[in-house]
Amino acid sequence: MHWFYDTRRQVIFISILYLVVSAFQYHQYGVKVVNDSARYIEYATGLHQGPYFDPHNFWYIGYALYLFGVQLVGGSAEIIVAGQYTLGLLAVIALFFTSLTIWKNNLAAVFTAVAFIFFIDIGQWHSYVLAESIYTSFICFSLFLLSKLYGGRKSAVWYILTALVVLYTGFSKPTGVALPGALLFVVLRYAPGRLKSRLLQNSIRIAATLIFLLLVNRMLTTYLVMENYRLGEVIYAIRLLPSTPGYETMIITPPDSPYLPPPGMPPLLKIVSFILHHPLYWMQLFFTKVFFLLAHVRPYWSVTHNLYATLLLLPAYFLFVKGIRSEKLNPVSVFALAYVAIQILGVGITSEDWDGRFIAPILPVVFLYSGKGIASYFRK
């Protein structure tokens, strides 16, 4: 098996594997234009008249720009999906080389890429005219560029390219804030320490944190978070479908007279004030959402699907923890923990989605450390 440790052969192997799995997925799903597709396409079409601000869709402008580019060469849903599958292949290769750059272990890199391919609930989004595919692929591209910076590539061009890709990724979906947020956390953790003035260190940390919170607050203005709390929905809009199997597991009974903050209060303050008034209810709602997010199971999905997700994700989470614990905290592990935590907080504070799409952007980072964890059991 020593031949398999050749990097070129490994890239060929994961590319073929991706193409085989993608062919199966395309056969299953084809091209999916769904409810949310229309607003992305409409926003992209409007960009042909010039840039404009849409309060909600602005947070998807990365995906709108992708659609804008596709519209320049035809704009059909088939071309959109073909592009997403193509970028998905490049994303898998980027994730492979990210692992190889950070861990310098071919087995870890192969495991990371194979796990990413085999968790088919990631790849299925390439068939949908939705932001998830581009967002997840650009998470992988961002990780690759950042890993090269961490590995020593310090040219100005690389810094600019990395900044542009991270910025694009951050505005591909509202939860894209997790990527710059995690990077900010790393910078605040390590960079100010190089300054001699403690006052200057703390001032930079406070200013950067406030800017990040203001950005998050602005993003939350487009979401009906308080409505979700009032209804006790774990899965968004589940109350509209009371006949859904397992409906009662996806609803938390709200307080008889829930506190509702004043309409003009900033969203983050609304959330904090609601938590202070109903801490136990909020925690129950929060952790139930997090369970459905990370377990990636649903009462209305098949037993086979739920079992498949459990058998793949539970070992991945275990290996992720093992990989994190195998080293002292450093910029890579701090970034990974911050990124996963922000993604989890984003769902726990707002709502989990019907189709489980919010797990996809978390898994590239999880699988990176899972690869390291499993490689520790083997010797080359």
mmCIF file of C-alpha atoms in Angstrom:
data_model
loop_
_atom_site.group_PDB
_atom_site.id
_atom_site.type_symbol
_atom_site.label_atom_id
_atom_site.label_comp_id
_atom_site.label_asym_id
_atom_site.label_seq_id
_atom_site.Cartn_x
_atom_site.Cartn_y
_atom_site.Cartn_z
ATOM 1 C CA MET A 1 0.000 0.000 0.000
ATOM 2 C CA HIS A 2 3.030 2.324 -0.009
ATOM 3 C CA TRP A 3 2.076 3.401 -3.530
ATOM 4 C CA PHE A 4 -1.076 4.927 -2.108
ATOM 5 C CA TYR A 5 0.927 7.484 -0.121
ATOM 6 C CA ASP A 6 1.845 9.227 -3.362
ATOM 7 C CA THR A 7 -0.003 12.555 -3.244
ATOM 8 C CA ARG A 8 -0.793 12.611 -6.960
ATOM 9 C CA ARG A 9 -2.432 9.172 -6.804
ATOM 10 C CA GLN A 10 -4.431 10.249 -3.775
ATOM 11 C CA VAL A 11 -5.763 13.308 -5.595
ATOM 12 C CA ILE A 12 -6.764 11.110 -8.546
ATOM 13 C CA PHE A 13 -8.451 8.662 -6.158
ATOM 14 C CA ILE A 14 -10.531 11.286 -4.337
ATOM 15 C CA SER A 15 -11.400 12.979 -7.644
ATOM 16 C CA ILE A 16 -12.726 9.720 -9.111
ATOM 17 C CA LEU A 17 -14.576 8.978 -5.876
ATOM 18 C CA TYR A 18 -16.154 12.431 -5.944
ATOM 19 C CA LEU A 19 -17.237 12.014 -9.574
ATOM 20 C CA VAL A 20 -18.803 8.607 -8.879
ATOM 21 C CA VAL A 21 -20.710 9.848 -5.817
ATOM 22 C CA SER A 22 -21.725 13.038 -7.628
ATOM 23 C CA ALA A 23 -23.051 11.051 -10.590
ATOM 24 C CA PHE A 24 -25.222 9.083 -8.175
ATOM 25 C CA GLN A 25 -26.405 12.279 -6.476
ATOM 26 C CA TYR A 26 -27.199 14.009 -9.755
ATOM 27 C CA HIS A 27 -29.150 10.939 -10.846
ATOM 28 C CA GLN A 28 -31.102 11.126 -7.579
ATOM 29 C CA TYR A 29 -31.711 14.876 -7.415
ATOM 30 C CA GLY A 30 -31.181 16.289 -10.893
ATOM 31 C CA VAL A 31 -31.626 20.079 -10.942
ATOM 32 C CA LYS A 32 -33.666 21.504 -8.081
ATOM 33 C CA VAL A 33 -35.183 24.988 -8.280
ATOM 34 C CA VAL A 34 -37.035 25.530 -4.995
ATOM 35 C CA ASN A 35 -38.876 28.337 -3.196
ATOM 36 C CA ASP A 36 -35.803 30.278 -2.053
ATOM 37 C CA SER A 37 -34.176 29.988 -5.483
ATOM 38 C CA ALA A 38 -36.403 32.727 -6.920
ATOM 39 C CA ARG A 39 -35.194 35.471 -4.583
ATOM 40 C CA TYR A 40 -31.516 34.672 -5.229
ATOM 41 C CA ILE A 41 -32.085 34.703 -8.980
ATOM 42 C CA GLU A 42 -34.096 37.925 -8.707
ATOM 43 C CA TYR A 43 -31.334 39.595 -6.692
ATOM 44 C CA ALA A 44 -28.689 38.451 -9.183
ATOM 45 C CA THR A 45 -30.795 39.709 -12.095
ATOM 46 C CA GLY A 46 -31.166 43.093 -10.401
ATOM 47 C CA LEU A 47 -27.376 43.387 -10.138
ATOM 48 C CA HIS A 48 -27.203 43.731 -13.927
ATOM 49 C CA GLN A 49 -28.704 47.206 -13.440
ATOM 50 C CA GLY A 50 -25.979 48.044 -10.915
ATOM 51 C CA PRO A 51 -25.221 47.298 -7.242
ATOM 52 C CA TYR A 52 -28.096 47.757 -4.801
ATOM 53 C CA PHE A 53 -28.811 46.939 -1.168
ATOM 54 C CA ASP A 54 -31.475 44.396 -0.236
ATOM 55 C CA PRO A 55 -31.770 44.200 3.590
ATOM 56 C CA HIS A 56 -32.163 40.405 3.725
ATOM 57 C CA ASN A 57 -30.680 39.082 0.497
ATOM 58 C CA PHE A 58 -27.585 41.261 0.932
ATOM 59 C CA TRP A 59 -26.271 38.577 3.291
ATOM 60 C CA TYR A 60 -26.431 36.167 0.347
ATOM 61 C CA ILE A 61 -24.676 38.517 -2.051
ATOM 62 C CA GLY A 62 -21.821 36.041 -2.521
ATOM 63 C CA TYR A 63 -24.246 33.531 -3.992
ATOM 64 C CA ALA A 64 -26.043 36.253 -5.943
ATOM 65 C CA LEU A 65 -22.704 37.205 -7.522
ATOM 66 C CA TYR A 66 -22.169 33.580 -8.527
ATOM 67 C CA LEU A 67 -25.607 33.547 -10.174
ATOM 68 C CA PHE A 68 -24.815 36.918 -11.762
ATOM 69 C CA GLY A 69 -21.705 35.393 -13.341
ATOM 70 C CA VAL A 70 -23.635 32.369 -14.587
ATOM 71 C CA GLN A 71 -26.286 34.644 -16.094
ATOM 72 C CA LEU A 72 -23.573 36.273 -18.189
ATOM 73 C CA VAL A 73 -22.937 32.924 -19.918
ATOM 74 C CA GLY A 74 -26.502 31.697 -20.240
ATOM 75 C CA GLY A 75 -28.041 31.624 -16.802
ATOM 76 C CA SER A 76 -29.897 28.306 -16.984
ATOM 77 C CA ALA A 77 -30.430 26.239 -13.840
ATOM 78 C CA GLU A 78 -28.448 23.423 -15.491
ATOM 79 C CA ILE A 79 -25.386 25.672 -15.860
ATOM 80 C CA ILE A 80 -25.762 26.849 -12.248
ATOM 81 C CA VAL A 81 -25.798 23.262 -10.994
ATOM 82 C CA ALA A 82 -22.954 22.144 -13.291
ATOM 83 C CA GLY A 83 -20.825 24.971 -11.916
ATOM 84 C CA GLN A 84 -21.663 23.986 -8.354
ATOM 85 C CA TYR A 85 -20.653 20.355 -8.951
ATOM 86 C CA THR A 86 -17.403 21.524 -10.584
ATOM 87 C CA LEU A 87 -16.559 23.855 -7.709
ATOM 88 C CA GLY A 88 -17.469 21.009 -5.344
ATOM 89 C CA LEU A 89 -14.705 18.866 -6.871
ATOM 90 C CA LEU A 90 -12.182 21.685 -6.487
ATOM 91 C CA ALA A 91 -13.380 22.163 -2.901
ATOM 92 C CA VAL A 92 -12.694 18.518 -2.019
ATOM 93 C CA ILE A 93 -9.190 18.802 -3.476
ATOM 94 C CA ALA A 94 -8.661 22.076 -1.587
ATOM 95 C CA LEU A 95 -9.757 20.405 1.652
ATOM 96 C CA PHE A 96 -7.346 17.518 0.976
ATOM 97 C CA PHE A 97 -4.416 19.915 0.552
ATOM 98 C CA THR A 98 -5.518 21.944 3.574
ATOM 99 C CA SER A 99 -5.192 18.844 5.730
ATOM 100 C CA LEU A 100 -1.894 17.909 4.091
ATOM 101 C CA THR A 101 -0.483 21.398 4.676
ATOM 102 C CA ILE A 102 -1.517 21.556 8.329
ATOM 103 C CA TRP A 103 -0.900 17.969 9.487
ATOM 104 C CA LYS A 104 1.672 16.846 6.887
ATOM 105 C CA ASN A 105 0.024 13.434 6.968
ATOM 106 C CA ASN A 106 -1.363 11.832 3.822
ATOM 107 C CA LEU A 107 -3.658 9.451 5.680
ATOM 108 C CA ALA A 108 -5.273 12.348 7.551
ATOM 109 C CA ALA A 109 -5.744 14.224 4.273
ATOM 110 C CA VAL A 110 -7.336 11.253 2.503
ATOM 111 C CA PHE A 111 -9.664 10.550 5.428
ATOM 112 C CA THR A 112 -10.763 14.193 5.518
ATOM 113 C CA ALA A 113 -11.572 14.225 1.801
ATOM 114 C CA VAL A 114 -13.285 10.809 1.794
ATOM 115 C CA ALA A 115 -15.446 11.687 4.813
ATOM 116 C CA PHE A 116 -16.444 14.934 3.114
ATOM 117 C CA ILE A 117 -17.457 13.039 -0.040
ATOM 118 C CA PHE A 118 -19.225 10.174 1.714
ATOM 119 C CA PHE A 119 -21.399 12.429 3.826
ATOM 120 C CA ILE A 120 -23.773 12.774 0.903
ATOM 121 C CA ASP A 121 -25.930 15.382 2.632
ATOM 122 C CA ILE A 122 -23.166 17.847 1.773
ATOM 123 C CA GLY A 123 -22.918 16.992 -1.916
ATOM 124 C CA GLN A 124 -26.663 16.918 -2.481
ATOM 125 C CA TRP A 125 -26.761 20.716 -2.297
ATOM 126 C CA HIS A 126 -24.826 20.952 -5.559
ATOM 127 C CA SER A 127 -28.107 19.996 -7.266
ATOM 128 C CA TYR A 128 -30.024 22.863 -5.665
ATOM 129 C CA VAL A 129 -30.159 26.503 -6.723
ATOM 130 C CA LEU A 130 -29.434 27.494 -3.138
ATOM 131 C CA ALA A 131 -26.503 29.154 -1.384
ATOM 132 C CA GLU A 132 -25.358 26.045 0.538
ATOM 133 C CA SER A 133 -23.234 24.542 -2.243
ATOM 134 C CA ILE A 134 -21.201 27.660 -3.044
ATOM 135 C CA TYR A 135 -20.950 28.598 0.629
ATOM 136 C CA THR A 136 -19.582 25.202 1.681
ATOM 137 C CA SER A 137 -17.185 25.024 -1.272
ATOM 138 C CA PHE A 138 -15.796 28.460 -0.488
ATOM 139 C CA ILE A 139 -15.363 27.460 3.140
ATOM 140 C CA CYS A 140 -12.976 24.812 1.786
ATOM 141 C CA PHE A 141 -11.204 27.329 -0.470
ATOM 142 C CA SER A 142 -10.844 29.728 2.466
ATOM 143 C CA LEU A 143 -9.398 26.984 4.656
ATOM 144 C CA PHE A 144 -6.884 26.108 1.940
ATOM 145 C CA LEU A 145 -5.706 29.704 1.552
ATOM 146 C CA LEU A 146 -5.514 30.203 5.315
ATOM 147 C CA SER A 147 -3.548 26.978 5.739
ATOM 148 C CA LYS A 148 -0.982 28.224 3.233
ATOM 149 C CA LEU A 149 -0.640 31.488 5.148
ATOM 150 C CA TYR A 150 -0.233 29.519 8.368
ATOM 151 C CA GLY A 151 2.327 27.309 6.642
ATOM 152 C CA GLY A 152 4.521 30.249 5.722
ATOM 153 C CA ARG A 153 3.303 31.726 2.440
ATOM 154 C CA LYS A 154 3.418 35.435 3.287
ATOM 155 C CA SER A 155 3.318 37.252 -0.062
ATOM 156 C CA ALA A 156 1.121 40.322 -0.419
ATOM 157 C CA VAL A 157 -0.769 38.699 -3.301
ATOM 158 C CA TRP A 158 -1.621 35.684 -1.136
ATOM 159 C CA TYR A 159 -2.843 37.926 1.687
ATOM 160 C CA ILE A 160 -5.068 39.880 -0.706
ATOM 161 C CA LEU A 161 -6.434 36.724 -2.352
ATOM 162 C CA THR A 162 -7.164 35.162 1.034
ATOM 163 C CA ALA A 163 -8.904 38.301 2.279
ATOM 164 C CA LEU A 164 -11.091 38.475 -0.845
ATOM 165 C CA VAL A 165 -12.107 34.801 -0.669
ATOM 166 C CA VAL A 166 -12.840 34.998 3.068
ATOM 167 C CA LEU A 167 -14.896 38.153 2.513
ATOM 168 C CA TYR A 168 -16.804 36.521 -0.343
ATOM 169 C CA THR A 169 -17.468 33.444 1.796
ATOM 170 C CA GLY A 170 -18.587 35.559 4.728
ATOM 171 C CA PHE A 171 -21.287 37.181 2.602
ATOM 172 C CA SER A 172 -22.510 34.008 0.890
ATOM 173 C CA LYS A 173 -24.938 33.264 3.735
ATOM 174 C CA PRO A 174 -25.825 34.954 7.027
ATOM 175 C CA THR A 175 -24.017 32.180 8.925
ATOM 176 C CA GLY A 176 -20.954 33.060 6.864
ATOM 177 C CA VAL A 177 -20.125 35.429 9.702
ATOM 178 C CA ALA A 178 -18.650 32.369 11.463
ATOM 179 C CA LEU A 179 -15.571 32.404 9.223
ATOM 180 C CA PRO A 180 -14.418 36.021 9.776
ATOM 181 C CA GLY A 181 -15.674 35.713 13.359
ATOM 182 C CA ALA A 182 -13.387 32.750 14.045
ATOM 183 C CA LEU A 183 -10.462 34.518 12.379
ATOM 184 C CA LEU A 184 -11.144 37.596 14.477
ATOM 185 C CA PHE A 185 -11.102 35.429 17.593
ATOM 186 C CA VAL A 186 -7.677 34.055 16.621
ATOM 187 C CA VAL A 187 -6.337 37.539 15.923
ATOM 188 C CA LEU A 188 -7.662 38.874 19.239
ATOM 189 C CA ARG A 189 -6.206 35.856 21.027
ATOM 190 C CA TYR A 190 -2.685 36.132 19.628
ATOM 191 C CA ALA A 191 -1.942 39.408 17.819
ATOM 192 C CA PRO A 192 -2.439 42.016 20.598
ATOM 193 C CA GLY A 193 -0.046 40.095 22.840
ATOM 194 C CA ARG A 194 2.802 41.342 20.667
ATOM 195 C CA LEU A 195 2.075 44.906 21.756
ATOM 196 C CA LYS A 196 3.790 46.186 24.876
ATOM 197 C CA SER A 197 0.923 48.368 26.048
ATOM 198 C CA ARG A 198 -1.743 46.398 27.929
ATOM 199 C CA LEU A 199 -4.159 49.307 27.405
ATOM 200 C CA LEU A 200 -3.643 49.162 23.644
ATOM 201 C CA GLN A 201 -4.084 45.376 23.649
ATOM 202 C CA ASN A 202 -7.408 45.581 25.454
ATOM 203 C CA SER A 203 -8.571 48.556 23.381
ATOM 204 C CA ILE A 204 -8.016 46.615 20.152
ATOM 205 C CA ARG A 205 -9.839 43.570 21.531
ATOM 206 C CA ILE A 206 -12.820 45.632 22.695
ATOM 207 C CA ALA A 207 -13.072 47.642 19.461
ATOM 208 C CA ALA A 208 -12.881 44.546 17.254
ATOM 209 C CA THR A 209 -15.440 42.693 19.375
ATOM 210 C CA LEU A 210 -17.864 45.617 19.204
ATOM 211 C CA ILE A 211 -17.536 45.816 15.419
ATOM 212 C CA PHE A 212 -18.246 42.090 15.137
ATOM 213 C CA LEU A 213 -21.277 42.331 17.427
ATOM 214 C CA LEU A 214 -22.632 45.288 15.452
ATOM 215 C CA LEU A 215 -22.304 43.243 12.265
ATOM 216 C CA VAL A 216 -24.125 40.288 13.837
ATOM 217 C CA ASN A 217 -26.800 42.609 15.207
ATOM 218 C CA ARG A 218 -27.357 44.094 11.752
ATOM 219 C CA MET A 219 -27.660 40.634 10.239
ATOM 220 C CA LEU A 220 -30.220 39.541 12.860
ATOM 221 C CA THR A 221 -32.560 42.424 11.991
ATOM 222 C CA THR A 222 -33.855 40.383 9.047
ATOM 223 C CA TYR A 223 -34.821 37.366 11.198
ATOM 224 C CA LEU A 224 -37.951 36.748 13.272
ATOM 225 C CA VAL A 225 -36.057 35.423 16.287
ATOM 226 C CA MET A 226 -38.632 36.548 18.851
ATOM 227 C CA GLU A 227 -41.422 34.947 16.845
ATOM 228 C CA ASN A 228 -39.500 31.691 16.965
ATOM 229 C CA TYR A 229 -39.110 32.000 20.739
ATOM 230 C CA ARG A 230 -42.789 32.842 21.152
ATOM 231 C CA LEU A 231 -43.860 29.765 19.201
ATOM 232 C CA GLY A 232 -41.278 27.387 20.651
ATOM 233 C CA GLU A 233 -40.231 26.076 17.242
ATOM 234 C CA VAL A 234 -37.104 23.925 17.118
ATOM 235 C CA ILE A 235 -37.415 23.370 13.365
ATOM 236 C CA TYR A 236 -38.298 26.551 11.491
ATOM 237 C CA ALA A 237 -42.033 26.839 10.633
ATOM 238 C CA ILE A 238 -42.780 23.339 11.961
ATOM 239 C CA ARG A 239 -46.042 24.592 13.505
ATOM 240 C CA LEU A 240 -47.429 24.906 9.985
ATOM 241 C CA LEU A 241 -47.175 21.111 9.649
ATOM 242 C CA PRO A 242 -48.684 19.615 12.825
ATOM 243 C CA SER A 243 -49.239 16.228 11.148
ATOM 244 C CA THR A 244 -45.496 15.743 10.607
ATOM 245 C CA PRO A 245 -44.164 12.518 12.211
ATOM 246 C CA GLY A 246 -42.465 13.344 15.524
ATOM 247 C CA TYR A 247 -43.999 16.831 15.534
ATOM 248 C CA GLU A 248 -44.075 16.949 19.348
ATOM 249 C CA THR A 249 -40.280 16.448 19.547
ATOM 250 C CA MET A 250 -39.706 19.567 17.453
ATOM 251 C CA ILE A 251 -41.785 21.913 19.578
ATOM 252 C CA ILE A 252 -40.961 23.232 23.044
ATOM 253 C CA THR A 253 -43.981 24.431 25.007
ATOM 254 C CA PRO A 254 -43.468 28.180 25.513
ATOM 255 C CA PRO A 255 -44.281 30.027 28.760
ATOM 256 C CA ASP A 256 -47.945 30.945 29.210
ATOM 257 C CA SER A 257 -47.181 34.644 28.910
ATOM 258 C CA PRO A 258 -43.761 34.937 27.274
ATOM 259 C CA TYR A 259 -41.874 38.193 27.625
ATOM 260 C CA LEU A 260 -41.588 40.039 24.330
ATOM 261 C CA PRO A 261 -39.018 42.866 24.179
ATOM 262 C CA PRO A 262 -39.989 46.275 22.759
ATOM 263 C CA PRO A 263 -40.031 46.325 18.927
ATOM 264 C CA GLY A 264 -37.360 49.022 18.666
ATOM 265 C CA MET A 265 -34.765 47.173 20.758
ATOM 266 C CA PRO A 266 -31.661 45.890 18.869
ATOM 267 C CA PRO A 267 -31.914 42.151 18.083
ATOM 268 C CA LEU A 268 -28.985 41.092 20.272
ATOM 269 C CA LEU A 269 -30.425 42.972 23.243
ATOM 270 C CA LYS A 270 -33.816 41.386 22.554
ATOM 271 C CA ILE A 271 -32.239 37.949 22.748
ATOM 272 C CA VAL A 272 -30.343 38.747 25.952
ATOM 273 C CA SER A 273 -33.419 40.234 27.621
ATOM 274 C CA PHE A 274 -35.531 37.223 26.621
ATOM 275 C CA ILE A 275 -32.930 34.852 28.072
ATOM 276 C CA LEU A 276 -32.938 36.784 31.351
ATOM 277 C CA HIS A 277 -36.727 36.482 31.581
ATOM 278 C CA HIS A 278 -36.990 32.810 30.525
ATOM 279 C CA PRO A 279 -33.579 31.165 31.075
ATOM 280 C CA LEU A 280 -34.768 27.548 31.467
ATOM 281 C CA TYR A 281 -37.145 27.689 28.512
ATOM 282 C CA TRP A 282 -34.501 29.321 26.325
ATOM 283 C CA MET A 283 -31.876 26.736 27.289
ATOM 284 C CA GLN A 284 -34.278 23.897 26.495
ATOM 285 C CA LEU A 285 -35.042 25.459 23.120
ATOM 286 C CA PHE A 286 -31.361 26.151 22.427
ATOM 287 C CA PHE A 287 -30.033 22.682 23.246
ATOM 288 C CA THR A 288 -32.828 20.909 21.388
ATOM 289 C CA LYS A 289 -31.932 22.888 18.261
ATOM 290 C CA VAL A 290 -28.259 22.062 18.752
ATOM 291 C CA PHE A 291 -29.107 18.371 19.134
ATOM 292 C CA PHE A 292 -31.016 18.284 15.846
ATOM 293 C CA LEU A 293 -28.222 20.249 14.165
ATOM 294 C CA LEU A 294 -25.321 18.041 15.249
ATOM 295 C CA ALA A 295 -27.125 14.691 15.283
ATOM 296 C CA HIS A 296 -28.528 15.472 11.831
ATOM 297 C CA VAL A 297 -31.562 13.260 12.383
ATOM 298 C CA ARG A 298 -35.258 13.980 11.943
ATOM 299 C CA PRO A 299 -38.372 12.021 12.952
ATOM 300 C CA TYR A 300 -39.687 12.456 9.400
ATOM 301 C CA TRP A 301 -36.550 11.066 7.720
ATOM 302 C CA SER A 302 -36.082 7.361 7.068
ATOM 303 C CA VAL A 303 -34.481 5.085 9.648
ATOM 304 C CA THR A 304 -31.761 4.297 7.100
ATOM 305 C CA HIS A 305 -30.901 7.974 6.642
ATOM 306 C CA ASN A 306 -30.842 8.679 10.375
ATOM 307 C CA LEU A 307 -28.703 5.595 11.027
ATOM 308 C CA TYR A 308 -26.304 6.549 8.237
ATOM 309 C CA ALA A 309 -25.855 10.045 9.675
ATOM 310 C CA THR A 310 -25.334 8.693 13.183
ATOM 311 C CA LEU A 311 -22.782 6.064 12.132
ATOM 312 C CA LEU A 312 -20.737 8.651 10.237
ATOM 313 C CA LEU A 313 -21.058 11.697 12.462
ATOM 314 C CA LEU A 314 -20.590 10.179 15.926
ATOM 315 C CA PRO A 315 -17.121 8.767 15.098
ATOM 316 C CA ALA A 316 -16.274 12.028 13.312
ATOM 317 C CA TYR A 317 -17.128 14.073 16.407
ATOM 318 C CA PHE A 318 -15.167 11.693 18.622
ATOM 319 C CA LEU A 319 -12.135 11.946 16.335
ATOM 320 C CA PHE A 320 -12.542 15.731 16.156
ATOM 321 C CA VAL A 321 -12.289 15.943 19.952
ATOM 322 C CA LYS A 322 -9.360 13.524 19.912
ATOM 323 C CA GLY A 323 -7.589 15.642 17.313
ATOM 324 C CA ILE A 324 -8.173 18.852 19.275
ATOM 325 C CA ARG A 325 -6.990 17.290 22.543
ATOM 326 C CA SER A 326 -3.850 15.852 20.971
ATOM 327 C CA GLU A 327 -2.132 19.236 21.007
ATOM 328 C CA LYS A 328 -1.902 22.402 23.040
ATOM 329 C CA LEU A 329 -4.146 25.247 21.968
ATOM 330 C CA ASN A 330 -2.672 27.012 18.962
ATOM 331 C CA PRO A 331 -4.044 29.278 16.221
ATOM 332 C CA VAL A 332 -5.387 26.314 14.217
ATOM 333 C CA SER A 333 -7.242 24.653 17.088
ATOM 334 C CA VAL A 334 -8.509 27.995 18.414
ATOM 335 C CA PHE A 335 -9.857 28.803 14.947
ATOM 336 C CA ALA A 336 -11.523 25.382 14.658
ATOM 337 C CA LEU A 337 -13.188 25.622 18.057
ATOM 338 C CA ALA A 338 -14.312 29.218 17.498
ATOM 339 C CA TYR A 339 -15.662 28.451 14.027
ATOM 340 C CA VAL A 340 -17.680 25.423 15.144
ATOM 341 C CA ALA A 341 -18.919 27.278 18.238
ATOM 342 C CA ILE A 342 -20.140 30.287 16.225
ATOM 343 C CA GLN A 343 -21.941 28.026 13.749
ATOM 344 C CA ILE A 344 -23.628 26.160 16.615
ATOM 345 C CA LEU A 345 -24.553 29.384 18.403
ATOM 346 C CA GLY A 346 -26.026 30.788 15.207
ATOM 347 C CA VAL A 347 -28.446 27.880 14.875
ATOM 348 C CA GLY A 348 -29.162 27.566 18.602
ATOM 349 C CA ILE A 349 -30.057 31.238 18.890
ATOM 350 C CA THR A 350 -32.213 31.345 15.736
ATOM 351 C CA SER A 351 -33.633 28.049 14.429
ATOM 352 C CA GLU A 352 -32.699 24.763 12.795
ATOM 353 C CA ASP A 353 -33.854 24.160 9.242
ATOM 354 C CA TRP A 354 -36.314 21.566 7.983
ATOM 355 C CA ASP A 355 -33.817 19.869 5.655
ATOM 356 C CA GLY A 356 -30.728 19.986 7.902
ATOM 357 C CA ARG A 357 -28.705 22.150 5.539
ATOM 358 C CA PHE A 358 -26.914 24.033 8.351
ATOM 359 C CA ILE A 359 -24.653 21.065 9.147
ATOM 360 C CA ALA A 360 -22.836 21.254 5.783
ATOM 361 C CA PRO A 361 -20.549 24.269 6.448
ATOM 362 C CA ILE A 362 -19.544 22.921 9.879
ATOM 363 C CA LEU A 363 -18.227 19.598 8.623
ATOM 364 C CA PRO A 364 -15.132 20.702 6.644
ATOM 365 C CA VAL A 365 -13.536 21.862 9.901
ATOM 366 C CA VAL A 366 -14.821 18.839 11.842
ATOM 367 C CA PHE A 367 -13.428 16.433 9.232
ATOM 368 C CA LEU A 368 -10.060 18.221 9.216
ATOM 369 C CA TYR A 369 -9.530 17.400 12.875
ATOM 370 C CA SER A 370 -11.201 13.995 12.501
ATOM 371 C CA GLY A 371 -8.549 13.180 9.905
ATOM 372 C CA LYS A 372 -5.851 14.069 12.374
ATOM 373 C CA GLY A 373 -7.583 11.989 15.030
ATOM 374 C CA ILE A 374 -7.810 8.838 12.917
ATOM 375 C CA ALA A 375 -4.255 9.206 11.607
ATOM 376 C CA SER A 376 -3.002 8.993 15.195
ATOM 377 C CA TYR A 377 -4.119 5.328 15.257
ATOM 378 C CA PHE A 378 -1.941 4.375 12.307
ATOM 379 C CA ARG A 379 1.649 4.603 11.272
ATOM 380 C CA LYS A 380 2.700 5.209 7.761
#
